[in-house]
Each structure stands twice: as C-alpha cells, then as structure tokens.
Coordinates of C-alpha atoms in Angstrom, one line a residue:
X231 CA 57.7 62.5 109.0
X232 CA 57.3 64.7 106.1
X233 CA 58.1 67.8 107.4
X234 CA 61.6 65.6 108.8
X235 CA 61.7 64.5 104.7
X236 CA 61.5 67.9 103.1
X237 CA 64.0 69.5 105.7
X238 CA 66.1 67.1 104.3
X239 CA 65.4 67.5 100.6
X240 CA 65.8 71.1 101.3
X241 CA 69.2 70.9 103.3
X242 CA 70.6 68.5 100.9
X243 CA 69.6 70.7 97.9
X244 CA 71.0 74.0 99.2
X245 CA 74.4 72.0 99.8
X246 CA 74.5 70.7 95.6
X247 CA 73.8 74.3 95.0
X248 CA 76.6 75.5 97.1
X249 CA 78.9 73.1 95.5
X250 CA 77.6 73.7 92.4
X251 CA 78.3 77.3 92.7
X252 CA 81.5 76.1 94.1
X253 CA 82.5 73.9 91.0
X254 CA 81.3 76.7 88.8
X255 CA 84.0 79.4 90.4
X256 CA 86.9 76.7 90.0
X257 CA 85.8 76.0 86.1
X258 CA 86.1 80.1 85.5
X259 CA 89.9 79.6 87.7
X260 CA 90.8 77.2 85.5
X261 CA 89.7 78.8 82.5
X262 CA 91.5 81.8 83.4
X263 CA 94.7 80.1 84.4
X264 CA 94.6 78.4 80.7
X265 CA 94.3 82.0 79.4
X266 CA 96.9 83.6 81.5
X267 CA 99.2 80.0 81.0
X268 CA 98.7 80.6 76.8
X269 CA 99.8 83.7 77.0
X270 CA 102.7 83.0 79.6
X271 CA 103.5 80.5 77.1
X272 CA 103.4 82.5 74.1
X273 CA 105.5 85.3 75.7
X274 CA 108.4 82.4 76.6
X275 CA 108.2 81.3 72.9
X276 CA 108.7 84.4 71.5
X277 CA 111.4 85.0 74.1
X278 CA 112.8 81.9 72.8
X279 CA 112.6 83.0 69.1
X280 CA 114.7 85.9 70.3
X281 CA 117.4 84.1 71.6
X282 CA 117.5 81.6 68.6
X283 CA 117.9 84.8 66.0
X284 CA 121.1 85.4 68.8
X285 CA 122.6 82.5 68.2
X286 CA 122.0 82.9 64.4
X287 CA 123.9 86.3 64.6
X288 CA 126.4 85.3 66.3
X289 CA 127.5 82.9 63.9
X290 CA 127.0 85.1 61.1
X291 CA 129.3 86.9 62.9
X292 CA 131.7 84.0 62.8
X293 CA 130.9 83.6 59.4
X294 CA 132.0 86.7 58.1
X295 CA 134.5 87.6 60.7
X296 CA 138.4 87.4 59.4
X297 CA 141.0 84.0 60.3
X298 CA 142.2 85.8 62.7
X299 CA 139.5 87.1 65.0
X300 CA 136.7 84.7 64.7
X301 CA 138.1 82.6 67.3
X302 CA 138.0 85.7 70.2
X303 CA 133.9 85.6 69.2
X304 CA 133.3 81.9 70.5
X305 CA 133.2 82.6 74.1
X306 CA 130.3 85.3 73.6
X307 CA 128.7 82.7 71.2
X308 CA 128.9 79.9 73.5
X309 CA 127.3 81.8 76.4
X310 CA 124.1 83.3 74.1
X311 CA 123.8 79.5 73.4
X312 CA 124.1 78.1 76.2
X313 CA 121.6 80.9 77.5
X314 CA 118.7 79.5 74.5
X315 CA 120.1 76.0 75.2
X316 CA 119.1 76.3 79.0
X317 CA 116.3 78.2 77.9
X318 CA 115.0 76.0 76.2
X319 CA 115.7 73.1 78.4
X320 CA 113.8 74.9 81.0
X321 CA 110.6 75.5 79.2
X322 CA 110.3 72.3 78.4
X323 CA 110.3 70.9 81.7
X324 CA 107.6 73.5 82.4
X325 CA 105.5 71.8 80.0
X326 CA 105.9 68.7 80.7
X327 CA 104.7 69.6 84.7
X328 CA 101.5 71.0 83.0

C-alpha cells in the first residue's frame, strides 16, 4: 500500500510541475504580448498624431489660401480626414477587443 501511495504522490507531483512549468511559459507569452501590444500601440498613436498634424495643415492651407481657390483644397482635406477619422475609429475598436 505505500509503495501504491507514493507512486501516486510522485505521479501527481510530476504532473503540478509540468503544469506549473506550463503556466510559467504562458505568464512569459503574455508578458511579451503586453510588450509587443505597448509598442504596437504606441507606434498606432504616433501614427495617429501624424495624421492629426495632416488635418491641421490642411486647414492652414485653407486658412491662408485665397477666395478663390480654397474651395478646390476641400476634397484633399476631406479625404486626409476622413483617413484620421477612420483611423481613429479603427483603433479604438482595437482597444476595446483587448
């Protein structure tokens, strides 16, 4: 009987380490995919700062541009908005999944 009890011990020990070892691979996933997700982040932000400073000149653009012409800049305009708009849009969805 006690040889039957510590086979047991010893099997049910060698499968906690194994899940153990297990549990401690998916912690150092995890805490790489937070890593490589901060930075995926970081890079969208600042590709969102980009596109906000596109907007910007483009109405500075319209600010400055004569009575006559400012009105051919809107569709240009209007699609580098729309672009940060849908940007935008679609980043935040991503973060809302996360």
């Amino acid at each position: 009987m006690l040889a039957k009890r510590e086979a047991y011990i010893a099997s049910i020990k060698t499968q906690l380490d194994e899940l153990n070892l297990s549990m401690t691979e998916m912690e150092e996933r995890i805490a790489a995919s937070k890593e490589v997700m901060h930075e995926q982040y970081k890079k969208e932000m600042e590709h969102l700062h980009t596109q906000a400073q596109q907007v910007r000149e483009k109405l500075d653009e319209i600010k400055s541009a004569s009575e006559s012409n400012w009105e051919s800049m809107i569709a240009t305009t209007e699609k580098v908005r729309d672009a940060f708009v849908n940007s935008c849009h679609y980043f935040k969805a991503q973060l809302k999944d996360k």
